[in-house]
Amino acid sequence: MYGLTMAAFLLAVFVNGKICKDPNMVSANDFFFPGLNMPGNTSNPLGSKVTPVNVNQLPGLNTLGISLVRIDYAPYGLNPPHTHPRATEVLVVVEGTLFVGFVTSNPADPNVKNKLFTKTLYPGDIFVFPEGLIHFQFNVGKTNAFVFAGLSSQNPGVITIANAVFGSDPPINLDVLTKAFQVDANVIKYLQAQFK
């Protein structure tokens, strides 16, 4: 119970799943996060690194409805298709050239297809990804890139689509995925193998 006595636990105020800290125990460090000037390590298969600053890293954000991230990209690095179930994201490019986009989801009219919105961004450009919509960023430049992004929740959450669908444990039933994606079972097996 976070080191609280039972009486204190019962009296504690939960906000968004977090206990509000006793005001007498709050310090300047609860509102401080060092290091966003340092690039993240992009030596991974995707060539990107997200450094989050949300309520889990910065307790002073609790109840404020905001958070941010720094995202670093190697040349041709990708922040893969993902969604934030609890936040809209506004991204500003600091260095590099990014191809970004989001796709609408399940339009009310069954005759209308999901629509992809994309843009190539340069330093100083800003792009908004609406809450809950699948989006991505791809470094199309030959140099490193980085951005800062603000999110409209102190705990925006993230669901990376490929990891969730093809990397679950236990795996989603092969019949479910072959029917959902309308591909051969060997394609699904190949994709699942990439996330083991």
Short mmCIF file of C-alpha atoms in Angstrom, two decimals:
data_model
loop_
_atom_site.label_atom_id
_atom_site.label_comp_id
_atom_site.label_asym_id
_atom_site.label_seq_id
_atom_site.Cartn_x
_atom_site.Cartn_y
_atom_site.Cartn_z
CA MET A 1 0.00 0.00 0.00
CA TYR A 2 2.82 2.39 -0.93
CA GLY A 3 4.24 2.33 2.62
CA LEU A 4 1.04 3.74 4.14
CA THR A 5 -0.69 2.54 7.27
CA MET A 6 -4.16 1.08 6.71
CA ALA A 7 -5.78 4.23 8.17
CA ALA A 8 -3.71 6.50 5.92
CA PHE A 9 -4.43 4.25 2.94
CA LEU A 10 -8.18 4.48 3.55
CA LEU A 11 -7.96 8.28 3.83
CA ALA A 12 -5.67 8.73 0.78
CA VAL A 13 -7.11 10.37 -2.28
CA PHE A 14 -6.75 8.39 -5.51
CA VAL A 15 -6.72 10.39 -8.74
CA ASN A 16 -6.27 8.54 -12.02
CA GLY A 17 -5.00 5.50 -10.15
CA LYS A 18 -2.36 7.48 -8.25
CA ILE A 19 -2.39 8.43 -4.59
CA CYS A 20 -2.17 12.18 -4.09
CA LYS A 21 0.89 12.89 -2.01
CA ASP A 22 0.43 14.43 1.43
CA PRO A 23 0.92 18.19 0.78
CA ASN A 24 3.30 18.34 3.76
CA MET A 25 5.54 15.77 2.05
CA VAL A 26 5.70 17.46 -1.37
CA SER A 27 9.06 18.90 -2.45
CA ALA A 28 10.46 20.68 -5.48
CA ASN A 29 11.74 17.29 -6.73
CA ASP A 30 8.13 16.18 -7.29
CA PHE A 31 7.96 18.83 -10.03
CA PHE A 32 11.42 18.29 -11.56
CA PHE A 33 12.69 15.92 -14.27
CA PRO A 34 16.30 16.22 -15.50
CA GLY A 35 17.79 15.10 -18.75
CA LEU A 36 15.49 15.76 -21.71
CA ASN A 37 18.48 17.48 -23.34
CA MET A 38 20.14 14.06 -23.68
CA PRO A 39 19.39 11.98 -26.80
CA GLY A 40 17.76 8.59 -26.29
CA ASN A 41 19.49 5.41 -27.46
CA THR A 42 18.15 4.57 -30.94
CA SER A 43 20.27 1.40 -31.35
CA ASN A 44 17.31 -0.95 -31.72
CA PRO A 45 15.44 -2.53 -34.65
CA LEU A 46 13.07 0.45 -34.99
CA GLY A 47 15.77 3.12 -34.70
CA SER A 48 13.81 5.25 -32.23
CA LYS A 49 13.61 5.94 -28.51
CA VAL A 50 10.71 7.51 -26.63
CA THR A 51 11.58 9.17 -23.32
CA PRO A 52 8.32 9.73 -21.45
CA VAL A 53 7.72 12.33 -18.76
CA ASN A 54 4.34 11.46 -17.32
CA VAL A 55 2.98 11.02 -13.80
CA ASN A 56 5.08 7.85 -13.38
CA GLN A 57 8.33 9.81 -13.83
CA LEU A 58 7.16 13.20 -12.51
CA PRO A 59 4.68 12.88 -9.61
CA GLY A 60 3.87 16.60 -9.72
CA LEU A 61 1.90 16.00 -12.91
CA ASN A 62 -0.81 14.10 -11.03
CA THR A 63 -4.21 15.73 -11.66
CA LEU A 64 -2.76 18.31 -14.09
CA GLY A 65 -3.86 16.58 -17.32
CA ILE A 66 -0.56 17.03 -19.17
CA SER A 67 2.64 15.12 -19.92
CA LEU A 68 5.33 15.12 -22.55
CA VAL A 69 7.84 12.96 -24.37
CA ARG A 70 11.09 13.37 -26.21
CA ILE A 71 11.40 11.07 -29.22
CA ASP A 72 14.76 10.45 -30.90
CA TYR A 73 15.11 8.87 -34.33
CA ALA A 74 18.14 7.42 -36.08
CA PRO A 75 18.26 7.97 -39.85
CA TYR A 76 15.18 6.14 -41.19
CA GLY A 77 14.07 5.43 -37.62
CA LEU A 78 10.40 4.76 -36.93
CA ASN A 79 8.05 5.37 -34.03
CA PRO A 80 5.70 2.61 -35.19
CA PRO A 81 1.91 2.80 -35.47
CA HIS A 82 0.49 3.25 -31.99
CA THR A 83 -2.30 4.96 -30.14
CA HIS A 84 -2.76 6.87 -26.88
CA PRO A 85 -6.13 5.82 -25.46
CA ARG A 86 -6.32 8.77 -23.05
CA ALA A 87 -4.64 11.69 -24.84
CA THR A 88 -4.30 13.92 -27.87
CA GLU A 89 -0.66 14.51 -28.85
CA VAL A 90 0.86 17.69 -30.24
CA LEU A 91 4.33 17.14 -31.71
CA VAL A 92 6.98 19.75 -32.57
CA VAL A 93 10.03 18.87 -34.66
CA VAL A 94 13.30 20.19 -33.23
CA GLU A 95 15.74 18.53 -35.65
CA GLY A 96 15.34 16.42 -38.78
CA THR A 97 12.67 15.63 -41.34
CA LEU A 98 9.78 13.37 -40.40
CA PHE A 99 6.96 11.79 -42.36
CA VAL A 100 4.04 11.57 -39.92
CA GLY A 101 0.44 10.53 -40.10
CA PHE A 102 -2.70 9.26 -38.43
CA VAL A 103 -5.66 7.25 -39.67
CA THR A 104 -9.32 7.64 -38.80
CA SER A 105 -11.08 4.63 -37.36
CA ASN A 106 -14.39 2.96 -38.20
CA PRO A 107 -16.38 5.78 -39.81
CA ALA A 108 -20.10 5.79 -39.04
CA ASP A 109 -20.90 5.32 -42.74
CA PRO A 110 -19.89 1.74 -43.71
CA ASN A 111 -19.30 2.94 -47.29
CA VAL A 112 -16.56 5.32 -46.15
CA LYS A 113 -13.04 3.96 -45.72
CA ASN A 114 -10.67 4.95 -42.95
CA LYS A 115 -8.77 8.06 -44.06
CA LEU A 116 -5.01 8.55 -43.74
CA PHE A 117 -3.73 12.07 -42.99
CA THR A 118 0.02 12.56 -43.59
CA LYS A 119 2.52 15.39 -43.72
CA THR A 120 6.28 15.82 -44.04
CA LEU A 121 7.54 17.92 -41.14
CA TYR A 122 10.66 20.06 -40.76
CA PRO A 123 12.20 21.81 -37.73
CA GLY A 124 9.66 24.10 -36.11
CA ASP A 125 6.66 22.32 -37.66
CA ILE A 126 3.84 21.10 -35.41
CA PHE A 127 1.37 18.27 -36.02
CA VAL A 128 -1.57 17.05 -33.91
CA PHE A 129 -2.57 13.42 -33.43
CA PRO A 130 -6.17 13.20 -32.11
CA GLU A 131 -6.85 11.09 -29.03
CA GLY A 132 -7.19 7.37 -29.65
CA LEU A 133 -6.25 7.41 -33.35
CA ILE A 134 -3.43 5.24 -34.69
CA HIS A 135 -0.44 7.35 -35.68
CA PHE A 136 3.26 7.10 -36.53
CA GLN A 137 6.42 9.10 -37.24
CA PHE A 138 9.18 8.09 -39.66
CA ASN A 139 12.53 9.85 -40.05
CA VAL A 140 12.91 10.26 -43.81
CA GLY A 141 16.19 12.14 -43.44
CA LYS A 142 19.76 10.88 -43.57
CA THR A 143 20.55 12.44 -40.17
CA ASN A 144 19.25 11.98 -36.64
CA ALA A 145 16.00 13.68 -35.72
CA PHE A 146 14.24 14.51 -32.49
CA VAL A 147 10.95 15.97 -31.35
CA PHE A 148 9.12 17.00 -28.23
CA ALA A 149 5.45 16.17 -27.87
CA GLY A 150 2.87 17.25 -25.34
CA LEU A 151 0.00 14.97 -24.38
CA SER A 152 -3.34 15.94 -22.87
CA SER A 153 -3.16 13.50 -19.96
CA GLN A 154 -0.77 12.94 -17.10
CA ASN A 155 -1.00 9.23 -17.98
CA PRO A 156 -1.78 8.99 -21.73
CA GLY A 157 -1.06 5.27 -22.13
CA VAL A 158 0.35 3.76 -25.30
CA ILE A 159 -0.66 0.74 -27.36
CA THR A 160 1.85 -0.21 -30.05
CA ILE A 161 -0.28 -1.98 -32.64
CA ALA A 162 2.14 -4.59 -34.00
CA ASN A 163 3.45 -5.50 -30.53
CA ALA A 164 -0.07 -5.90 -29.18
CA VAL A 165 -1.43 -7.95 -32.09
CA PHE A 166 1.59 -10.10 -32.98
CA GLY A 167 3.55 -10.11 -29.73
CA SER A 168 0.95 -11.09 -27.15
CA ASP A 169 1.67 -13.91 -24.68
CA PRO A 170 0.02 -16.26 -25.21
CA PRO A 171 -0.35 -15.50 -28.92
CA ILE A 172 -3.70 -14.57 -30.38
CA ASN A 173 -5.25 -17.63 -32.05
CA LEU A 174 -3.92 -18.12 -35.59
CA ASP A 175 -7.44 -18.54 -37.01
CA VAL A 176 -8.48 -15.20 -35.52
CA LEU A 177 -5.55 -13.32 -37.08
CA THR A 178 -5.68 -15.03 -40.50
CA LYS A 179 -9.37 -14.17 -40.78
CA ALA A 180 -8.93 -10.61 -39.43
CA PHE A 181 -6.03 -9.79 -41.77
CA GLN A 182 -7.21 -11.99 -44.67
CA VAL A 183 -3.76 -13.52 -45.19
CA ASP A 184 -2.22 -16.98 -45.17
CA ALA A 185 -1.40 -18.51 -41.78
CA ASN A 186 2.32 -18.54 -42.68
CA VAL A 187 2.28 -14.74 -42.90
CA ILE A 188 0.83 -14.52 -39.39
CA LYS A 189 3.36 -17.06 -38.07
CA TYR A 190 6.17 -15.02 -39.62
CA LEU A 191 4.89 -11.81 -38.04
CA GLN A 192 4.44 -13.43 -34.64
CA ALA A 193 8.01 -14.76 -34.79
CA GLN A 194 9.33 -11.21 -35.11
CA PHE A 195 8.02 -10.37 -31.63
CA LYS A 196 9.32 -13.38 -29.66
#
